[in-house]
């Protein structure tokens, strides 16, 4: 069974349960689904750039190197013999 068929079965089962909602409840659900889809679409555009750790375009090379060095954390402890 393909993913599309499974999704359609889920949608059909949700619709069977929704027939018991009153019109105000259905409208509220439509509004919440719309907002959910809008937020999903907005975040997908930002996720691509964030996945690469994009740098601020205003920083020059020296500032970037300084930021990288400042952010390094070493937890390695050496014991003297």
Tab-separated table of C-alpha atoms in Angstrom:
chain	number	residue	atom	x	y	z
A	1	UNK	CA	0.000	0.000	0.000
A	2	UNK	CA	1.465	3.355	-1.020
A	3	UNK	CA	1.836	6.430	1.155
A	4	UNK	CA	-0.846	8.254	-0.780
A	5	UNK	CA	-3.343	5.448	-0.157
A	6	UNK	CA	-2.535	5.460	3.560
A	7	UNK	CA	-2.962	9.236	3.745
A	8	UNK	CA	-6.307	9.023	1.960
A	9	UNK	CA	-7.495	6.360	4.411
A	10	UNK	CA	-6.528	8.636	7.305
A	11	UNK	CA	-8.364	11.566	5.751
A	12	UNK	CA	-11.453	9.422	5.214
A	13	UNK	CA	-11.414	8.234	8.820
A	14	UNK	CA	-11.095	11.830	10.063
A	15	UNK	CA	-14.004	12.879	7.869
A	16	UNK	CA	-16.190	10.148	9.344
A	17	UNK	CA	-15.549	11.593	12.813
A	18	UNK	CA	-16.014	15.196	11.672
A	19	UNK	CA	-19.595	14.633	10.558
A	20	UNK	CA	-20.603	14.771	14.229
A	21	UNK	CA	-19.164	18.272	14.752
A	22	UNK	CA	-21.437	21.286	14.655
A	23	UNK	CA	-20.825	23.964	11.977
A	24	UNK	CA	-18.988	26.261	14.412
A	25	UNK	CA	-16.622	23.465	15.360
A	26	UNK	CA	-15.964	22.659	11.714
A	27	UNK	CA	-15.179	26.300	10.953
A	28	UNK	CA	-12.836	26.470	13.936
A	29	UNK	CA	-11.073	23.335	12.707
A	30	UNK	CA	-10.718	24.811	9.212
A	31	UNK	CA	-9.131	27.934	10.674
A	32	UNK	CA	-6.674	25.948	12.773
A	33	UNK	CA	-5.714	23.714	9.843
A	34	UNK	CA	-5.174	26.775	7.659
A	35	UNK	CA	-2.875	28.363	10.233
A	36	UNK	CA	-0.998	25.083	10.616
A	37	UNK	CA	-0.385	24.821	6.882
A	38	UNK	CA	0.710	28.472	6.666
A	39	UNK	CA	3.245	28.024	9.468
A	40	UNK	CA	4.559	24.827	7.853
A	41	UNK	CA	5.085	26.639	4.558
A	42	UNK	CA	6.866	29.577	6.210
A	43	UNK	CA	9.293	27.461	8.200
A	44	UNK	CA	10.269	25.241	5.266
A	45	UNK	CA	11.858	28.177	3.457
A	46	UNK	CA	13.988	29.098	6.466
A	47	UNK	CA	15.046	25.545	7.286
A	48	UNK	CA	17.072	25.205	4.102
A	49	UNK	CA	19.320	28.161	4.886
A	50	UNK	CA	19.565	27.263	8.562
A	51	UNK	CA	20.652	23.722	7.767
A	52	UNK	CA	23.929	25.041	6.388
A	53	UNK	CA	24.614	27.411	9.263
A	54	UNK	CA	24.540	30.448	7.003
A	55	UNK	CA	26.763	33.301	8.131
A	56	UNK	CA	25.686	36.871	8.607
A	57	UNK	CA	26.625	38.645	5.389
A	58	UNK	CA	27.863	41.728	7.241
A	59	UNK	CA	30.721	39.934	8.989
A	60	UNK	CA	34.146	39.907	7.392
A	61	UNK	CA	36.498	36.927	7.446
A	62	UNK	CA	38.420	38.004	10.552
A	63	UNK	CA	35.219	38.431	12.562
A	64	UNK	CA	34.004	34.987	11.493
A	65	UNK	CA	37.285	33.361	12.485
A	66	UNK	CA	37.154	35.118	15.859
A	67	UNK	CA	33.567	33.938	16.462
A	68	UNK	CA	34.483	30.360	15.599
A	69	UNK	CA	37.479	30.370	17.917
A	70	UNK	CA	35.463	31.911	20.767
A	71	UNK	CA	32.737	29.297	20.428
A	72	UNK	CA	35.100	26.334	20.664
A	73	UNK	CA	34.898	24.394	23.876
A	74	UNK	CA	37.515	21.872	24.864
A	75	UNK	CA	36.656	19.328	27.502
A	76	UNK	CA	39.748	17.214	27.121
A	77	UNK	CA	41.793	17.022	30.272
A	78	UNK	CA	45.346	15.789	30.278
A	79	UNK	CA	47.018	14.317	33.292
A	80	UNK	CA	50.636	14.989	33.929
A	81	UNK	CA	52.894	12.008	34.463
